[in-house]
PDB file of C-alpha atoms in Angstrom:
ATOM      1  CA  MET A   1     154.354 101.847 100.643  1.00  0.00           C
ATOM      2  CA  ARG A   2     151.663 103.846  98.880  1.00  0.00           C
ATOM      3  CA  GLY A   3     148.479 105.341 100.236  1.00  0.00           C
ATOM      4  CA  ASP A   4     145.733 107.874  99.621  1.00  0.00           C
ATOM      5  CA  ILE A   5     144.087 110.305 101.981  1.00  0.00           C
ATOM      6  CA  ASP A   6     140.692 108.918 103.014  1.00  0.00           C
ATOM      7  CA  THR A   7     138.325 111.354 104.705  1.00  0.00           C
ATOM      8  CA  GLY A   8     135.126 109.534 103.834  1.00  0.00           C
ATOM      9  CA  GLY A   9     133.826 112.745 102.288  1.00  0.00           C
ATOM     10  CA  ASP A  10     133.146 114.180 105.740  1.00  0.00           C
ATOM     11  CA  PRO A  11     135.247 117.079 107.053  1.00  0.00           C
ATOM     12  CA  ALA A  12     134.406 115.974 110.607  1.00  0.00           C
ATOM     13  CA  VAL A  13     136.680 112.959 110.162  1.00  0.00           C
ATOM     14  CA  THR A  14     140.381 113.261 109.398  1.00  0.00           C
ATOM     15  CA  ALA A  15     142.230 110.174 108.225  1.00  0.00           C
ATOM     16  CA  ALA A  16     145.941 109.531 107.913  1.00  0.00           C
ATOM     17  CA  PRO A  17     147.254 107.880 104.727  1.00  0.00           C
ATOM     18  CA  ALA A  18     146.150 104.290 104.145  1.00  0.00           C
ATOM     19  CA  PHE A  19     149.121 102.105 103.218  1.00  0.00           C
ATOM     20  CA  GLU A  20     147.840  99.312 101.027  1.00  0.00           C
ATOM     21  CA  THR A  21     150.983  97.195 101.233  1.00  0.00           C
ATOM     22  CA  ALA A  22     151.873  97.842 104.875  1.00  0.00           C
ATOM     23  CA  THR A  23     152.280  94.870 107.160  1.00  0.00           C
ATOM     24  CA  TRP A  24     150.318  94.660 110.390  1.00  0.00           C
ATOM     25  CA  GLU A  25     153.444  95.580 112.360  1.00  0.00           C
ATOM     26  CA  GLU A  26     154.053  98.641 110.165  1.00  0.00           C
ATOM     27  CA  LEU A  27     150.460  99.800 110.578  1.00  0.00           C
ATOM     28  CA  VAL A  28     150.706  99.515 114.360  1.00  0.00           C
ATOM     29  CA  GLU A  29     153.947 101.513 114.312  1.00  0.00           C
ATOM     30  CA  ILE A  30     152.269 104.249 112.229  1.00  0.00           C
ATOM     31  CA  TRP A  31     149.327 104.268 114.658  1.00  0.00           C
ATOM     32  CA  GLN A  32     151.599 104.478 117.697  1.00  0.00           C
ATOM     33  CA  ASN A  33     153.497 107.454 116.272  1.00  0.00           C
ATOM     34  CA  LEU A  34     150.552 109.553 115.103  1.00  0.00           C
ATOM     35  CA  ASP A  35     150.645 113.193 116.130  1.00  0.00           C
ATOM     36  CA  LEU A  36     147.028 113.726 117.219  1.00  0.00           C
ATOM     37  CA  PRO A  37     145.694 117.293 117.626  1.00  0.00           C
ATOM     38  CA  ASN A  38     145.011 116.600 121.320  1.00  0.00           C
ATOM     39  CA  ALA A  39     144.364 113.760 123.745  1.00  0.00           C
ATOM     40  CA  ALA A  40     140.609 113.793 123.059  1.00  0.00           C
ATOM     41  CA  TRP A  41     141.077 112.675 119.442  1.00  0.00           C
ATOM     42  CA  ARG A  42     140.853 108.969 118.646  1.00  0.00           C
ATOM     43  CA  ALA A  43     143.079 107.027 116.262  1.00  0.00           C
ATOM     44  CA  GLU A  44     142.152 103.608 114.907  1.00  0.00           C
ATOM     45  CA  ILE A  45     143.271 101.156 112.251  1.00  0.00           C
ATOM     46  CA  ILE A  46     140.254 100.016 110.251  1.00  0.00           C
ATOM     47  CA  GLU A  47     141.009  97.385 107.614  1.00  0.00           C
ATOM     48  CA  GLY A  48     144.410  98.865 106.853  1.00  0.00           C
ATOM     49  CA  ARG A  49     143.383 102.531 107.077  1.00  0.00           C
ATOM     50  CA  VAL A  50     144.823 104.612 109.895  1.00  0.00           C
ATOM     51  CA  VAL A  51     141.926 106.899 110.807  1.00  0.00           C
ATOM     52  CA  MET A  52     141.742 109.869 113.173  1.00  0.00           C
ATOM     53  CA  THR A  53     138.407 111.187 114.466  1.00  0.00           C
ATOM     54  CA  PRO A  54     137.703 114.282 116.554  1.00  0.00           C
ATOM     55  CA  PRO A  55     136.079 114.202 120.011  1.00  0.00           C
ATOM     56  CA  PRO A  56     132.385 113.204 119.916  1.00  0.00           C
ATOM     57  CA  GLU A  57     129.598 115.622 120.687  1.00  0.00           C
ATOM     58  CA  ASN A  58     127.822 115.737 124.049  1.00  0.00           C
ATOM     59  CA  ALA A  59     124.776 113.717 122.906  1.00  0.00           C
ATOM     60  CA  HIS A  60     127.122 110.864 122.011  1.00  0.00           C
ATOM     61  CA  ASN A  61     128.864 111.039 125.383  1.00  0.00           C
ATOM     62  CA  LEU A  62     125.570 111.076 127.293  1.00  0.00           C
ATOM     63  CA  ILE A  63     124.500 107.826 125.611  1.00  0.00           C
ATOM     64  CA  ALA A  64     127.859 106.242 126.451  1.00  0.00           C
ATOM     65  CA  ASP A  65     127.388 107.342 130.056  1.00  0.00           C
ATOM     66  CA  VAL A  66     123.907 105.779 130.240  1.00  0.00           C
ATOM     67  CA  VAL A  67     125.079 102.434 128.847  1.00  0.00           C
ATOM     68  CA  HIS A  68     128.185 102.427 131.043  1.00  0.00           C
ATOM     69  CA  GLY A  69     126.058 103.099 134.126  1.00  0.00           C
ATOM     70  CA  GLU A  70     123.545 100.348 133.382  1.00  0.00           C
ATOM     71  CA  LEU A  71     126.306  97.842 132.726  1.00  0.00           C
ATOM     72  CA  ARG A  72     128.275  98.850 135.818  1.00  0.00           C
ATOM     73  CA  ASP A  73     125.230  98.335 138.033  1.00  0.00           C
ATOM     74  CA  SER A  74     124.524  94.873 136.649  1.00  0.00           C
ATOM     75  CA  ILE A  75     127.588  92.941 135.541  1.00  0.00           C
ATOM     76  CA  SER A  76     130.083  90.831 137.419  1.00  0.00           C
ATOM     77  CA  LYS A  77     132.664  92.721 139.463  1.00  0.00           C
ATOM     78  CA  GLU A  78     135.233  90.491 137.762  1.00  0.00           C
ATOM     79  CA  TRP A  79     134.647  92.335 134.491  1.00  0.00           C
ATOM     80  CA  ALA A  80     135.953  95.738 133.443  1.00  0.00           C
ATOM     81  CA  ILE A  81     134.282  98.373 131.261  1.00  0.00           C
ATOM     82  CA  PHE A  82     136.551 100.629 129.219  1.00  0.00           C
ATOM     83  CA  GLN A  83     135.712 103.645 127.071  1.00  0.00           C
ATOM     84  CA  THR A  84     139.173 104.301 125.663  1.00  0.00           C
ATOM     85  CA  SER A  85     140.819 100.918 125.152  1.00  0.00           C
ATOM     86  CA  GLY A  86     142.104  99.693 121.800  1.00  0.00           C
ATOM     87  CA  ILE A  87     141.276  96.134 120.759  1.00  0.00           C
ATOM     88  CA  LYS A  88     143.389  94.309 118.173  1.00  0.00           C
ATOM     89  CA  ILE A  89     142.023  92.325 115.222  1.00  0.00           C
ATOM     90  CA  PRO A  90     145.261  91.519 113.318  1.00  0.00           C
ATOM     91  CA  GLU A  91     143.565  89.170 110.836  1.00  0.00           C
ATOM     92  CA  ARG A  92     141.476  92.143 109.606  1.00  0.00           C
ATOM     93  CA  LYS A  93     144.351  94.665 109.872  1.00  0.00           C
ATOM     94  CA  SER A  94     142.288  96.536 112.448  1.00  0.00           C
ATOM     95  CA  LEU A  95     142.873  98.105 115.846  1.00  0.00           C
ATOM     96  CA  CYS A  96     139.591  99.656 116.972  1.00  0.00           C
ATOM     97  CA  THR A  97     138.671 101.742 119.990  1.00  0.00           C
ATOM     98  CA  PRO A  98     135.025 100.949 120.748  1.00  0.00           C
ATOM     99  CA  ASP A  99     132.932 103.460 122.652  1.00  0.00           C
ATOM    100  CA  LEU A 100     132.602 100.736 125.307  1.00  0.00           C
ATOM    101  CA  VAL A 101     134.175  97.311 125.704  1.00  0.00           C
ATOM    102  CA  VAL A 102     133.516  94.764 128.445  1.00  0.00           C
ATOM    103  CA  ILE A 103     136.327  92.331 129.221  1.00  0.00           C
ATOM    104  CA  PRO A 104     137.222  90.049 132.132  1.00  0.00           C
ATOM    105  CA  ARG A 105     139.736  91.832 134.335  1.00  0.00           C
ATOM    106  CA  SER A 106     141.972  88.762 134.200  1.00  0.00           C
ATOM    107  CA  ASP A 107     142.318  89.222 130.408  1.00  0.00           C
ATOM    108  CA  VAL A 108     143.457  92.860 130.527  1.00  0.00           C
ATOM    109  CA  PRO A 109     147.150  92.919 129.520  1.00  0.00           C
ATOM    110  CA  ALA A 110     149.719  94.748 131.595  1.00  0.00           C
ATOM    111  CA  GLY A 111     151.238  98.020 130.491  1.00  0.00           C
ATOM    112  CA  LYS A 112     150.084  99.792 127.325  1.00  0.00           C
ATOM    113  CA  SER A 113     149.373  96.670 125.309  1.00  0.00           C
ATOM    114  CA  SER A 114     146.087  96.635 123.399  1.00  0.00           C
ATOM    115  CA  ILE A 115     143.486  94.010 124.202  1.00  0.00           C
ATOM    116  CA  LEU A 116     143.054  91.045 121.878  1.00  0.00           C
ATOM    117  CA  ALA A 117     139.538  91.399 120.482  1.00  0.00           C
ATOM    118  CA  ASP A 118     138.636  87.765 121.109  1.00  0.00           C
ATOM    119  CA  LYS A 119     138.876  88.416 124.852  1.00  0.00           C
ATOM    120  CA  ALA A 120     136.022  90.961 124.759  1.00  0.00           C
ATOM    121  CA  LEU A 121     132.544  89.924 125.893  1.00  0.00           C
ATOM    122  CA  LEU A 122     130.737  92.943 124.449  1.00  0.00           C
ATOM    123  CA  VAL A 123     131.626  95.945 122.311  1.00  0.00           C
ATOM    124  CA  VAL A 124     129.453  99.039 121.910  1.00  0.00           C
ATOM    125  CA  GLU A 125     129.694 101.597 119.113  1.00  0.00           C
ATOM    126  CA  ILE A 126     127.705 104.850 119.039  1.00  0.00           C
ATOM    127  CA  THR A 127     127.656 106.381 115.585  1.00  0.00           C
ATOM    128  CA  SER A 128     128.767 109.890 114.757  1.00  0.00           C
ATOM    129  CA  ARG A 129     128.092 111.475 111.373  1.00  0.00           C
ATOM    130  CA  GLY A 130     131.642 110.952 110.224  1.00  0.00           C
ATOM    131  CA  ASN A 131     132.125 107.309 111.251  1.00  0.00           C
ATOM    132  CA  ALA A 132     128.665 105.741 110.964  1.00  0.00           C
ATOM    133  CA  ASP A 133     129.482 103.672 107.880  1.00  0.00           C
ATOM    134  CA  ASP A 134     132.573 102.171 109.519  1.00  0.00           C
ATOM    135  CA  ASP A 135     130.528 101.188 112.576  1.00  0.00           C
ATOM    136  CA  ARG A 136     127.812  99.595 110.405  1.00  0.00           C
ATOM    137  CA  THR A 137     130.080  97.682 108.040  1.00  0.00           C
ATOM    138  CA  ARG A 138     133.827  97.427 108.572  1.00  0.00           C
ATOM    139  CA  LYS A 139     133.728  97.210 112.370  1.00  0.00           C
ATOM    140  CA  LEU A 140     130.755  94.831 112.221  1.00  0.00           C
ATOM    141  CA  TRP A 141     132.826  92.606 109.942  1.00  0.00           C
ATOM    142  CA  GLY A 142     135.918  92.901 112.137  1.00  0.00           C
ATOM    143  CA  TYR A 143     134.121  92.172 115.400  1.00  0.00           C
ATOM    144  CA  GLY A 144     132.405  89.184 113.797  1.00  0.00           C
ATOM    145  CA  HIS A 145     135.742  87.828 112.572  1.00  0.00           C
ATOM    146  CA  ALA A 146     137.212  88.267 116.059  1.00  0.00           C
ATOM    147  CA  GLY A 147     134.364  86.202 117.509  1.00  0.00           C
ATOM    148  CA  ILE A 148     133.220  88.892 119.951  1.00  0.00           C
ATOM    149  CA  PRO A 149     129.967  87.409 121.337  1.00  0.00           C
ATOM    150  CA  LEU A 150     127.914  90.619 121.352  1.00  0.00           C
ATOM    151  CA  TYR A 151     128.127  93.840 119.329  1.00  0.00           C
ATOM    152  CA  LEU A 152     125.724  96.633 120.277  1.00  0.00           C
ATOM    153  CA  LEU A 153     125.396  99.282 117.564  1.00  0.00           C
ATOM    154  CA  ILE A 154     123.676 102.474 118.685  1.00  0.00           C
ATOM    155  CA  ASP A 155     122.964 104.226 115.393  1.00  0.00           C
ATOM    156  CA  ARG A 156     121.833 107.806 115.933  1.00  0.00           C
ATOM    157  CA  PHE A 157     121.944 108.492 112.188  1.00  0.00           C
ATOM    158  CA  ALA A 158     120.175 105.475 110.680  1.00  0.00           C
ATOM    159  CA  SER A 159     118.252 106.422 107.528  1.00  0.00           C
ATOM    160  CA  ASP A 160     114.918 105.401 109.088  1.00  0.00           C
ATOM    161  CA  GLY A 161     115.557 107.081 112.448  1.00  0.00           C
ATOM    162  CA  PRO A 162     117.707 106.340 115.507  1.00  0.00           C
ATOM    163  CA  THR A 163     118.008 102.610 116.192  1.00  0.00           C
ATOM    164  CA  VAL A 164     119.824 100.104 118.379  1.00  0.00           C
ATOM    165  CA  THR A 165     120.934  96.761 116.930  1.00  0.00           C
ATOM    166  CA  LEU A 166     122.326  93.865 118.926  1.00  0.00           C
ATOM    167  CA  PHE A 167     124.434  91.469 116.857  1.00  0.00           C
ATOM    168  CA  SER A 168     125.100  88.026 118.321  1.00  0.00           C
ATOM    169  CA  GLN A 169     126.216  84.481 117.475  1.00  0.00           C
ATOM    170  CA  PRO A 170     129.402  85.230 115.485  1.00  0.00           C
ATOM    171  CA  THR A 171     130.184  82.401 113.085  1.00  0.00           C
ATOM    172  CA  GLY A 172     132.523  82.326 110.113  1.00  0.00           C
ATOM    173  CA  GLY A 173     133.289  86.034 110.302  1.00  0.00           C
ATOM    174  CA  ARG A 174     129.706  87.289 110.529  1.00  0.00           C
ATOM    175  CA  TYR A 175     126.909  87.528 113.078  1.00  0.00           C
ATOM    176  CA  LEU A 176     124.089  85.055 112.511  1.00  0.00           C
ATOM    177  CA  HIS A 177     121.535  86.969 114.573  1.00  0.00           C
ATOM    178  CA  GLN A 178     120.572  90.603 114.887  1.00  0.00           C
ATOM    179  CA  HIS A 179     117.817  92.298 116.857  1.00  0.00           C
ATOM    180  CA  ARG A 180     116.967  95.887 115.915  1.00  0.00           C
ATOM    181  CA  VAL A 181     114.791  98.341 117.834  1.00  0.00           C
ATOM    182  CA  VAL A 182     114.059 102.047 117.630  1.00  0.00           C
ATOM    183  CA  PHE A 183     115.120 104.414 120.373  1.00  0.00           C
ATOM    184  CA  GLY A 184     112.686 104.011 123.247  1.00  0.00           C
ATOM    185  CA  GLU A 185     112.292 100.236 123.017  1.00  0.00           C
ATOM    186  CA  PRO A 186     114.183  97.928 125.394  1.00  0.00           C
ATOM    187  CA  VAL A 187     117.134  95.786 124.319  1.00  0.00           C
ATOM    188  CA  GLU A 188     117.782  92.463 126.015  1.00  0.00           C
ATOM    189  CA  LEU A 189     121.453  91.591 126.494  1.00  0.00           C
ATOM    190  CA  PRO A 190     121.590  87.787 126.817  1.00  0.00           C
ATOM    191  CA  GLU A 191     123.809  85.795 129.141  1.00  0.00           C
ATOM    192  CA  PRO A 192     126.405  86.235 130.450  1.00  0.00           C
ATOM    193  CA  PHE A 193     124.796  89.674 130.957  1.00  0.00           C
ATOM    194  CA  GLY A 194     121.104  88.908 131.341  1.00  0.00           C
ATOM    195  CA  ILE A 195     120.037  92.562 131.549  1.00  0.00           C
ATOM    196  CA  THR A 196     117.639  94.896 129.775  1.00  0.00           C
ATOM    197  CA  LEU A 197     118.887  98.245 128.458  1.00  0.00           C
ATOM    198  CA  ASP A 198     116.353 101.077 128.598  1.00  0.00           C
ATOM    199  CA  THR A 199     116.948 102.977 125.352  1.00  0.00           C
ATOM    200  CA  SER A 200     114.347 105.609 126.192  1.00  0.00           C
ATOM    201  CA  GLN A 201     117.204 107.363 127.991  1.00  0.00           C
ATOM    202  CA  PHE A 202     118.977 107.860 124.643  1.00  0.00           C
TER     203      PHE A 202
END
């Protein structure tokens, strides 16, 4: 197996070698055996690259807390909200850890097994400077391929200012619909959520 170090040109993101010829099982084994600097670091597999990112800054965490709180107050008690759970997309050689994922409690596997992405109802990503492009492109593609009904991208570093985009209606590996607003405007999460997120809190 051969790979190159991929840091995305940003010293805030450290990536392990990407093994171009590795099988899915080999990539998962590499991911499982990574020696992370500490428990706050996050490791993901993104289209065959094993990527490590440092802990997010406080502004990022405050947004995650706001979204988590609004969801927790509104959604079915039969659903769980996780901030640290890996979701598997084997067909895209990806194992991502969204900033938030909503999944029926009955679909959460026992033990340490990662969640199959097609069980998720909603994933939320909040961009950091070092991973924004992955959130906008590779993860968008992966979540669409997995058929996750809703992908909420909170992009603090969009070129035209902070925005929130809701992607919906995944078909054929892509989302057919997207609704984009600037920070401060509300975002409607359709059924099965049926709630409005107040982005002025971001």
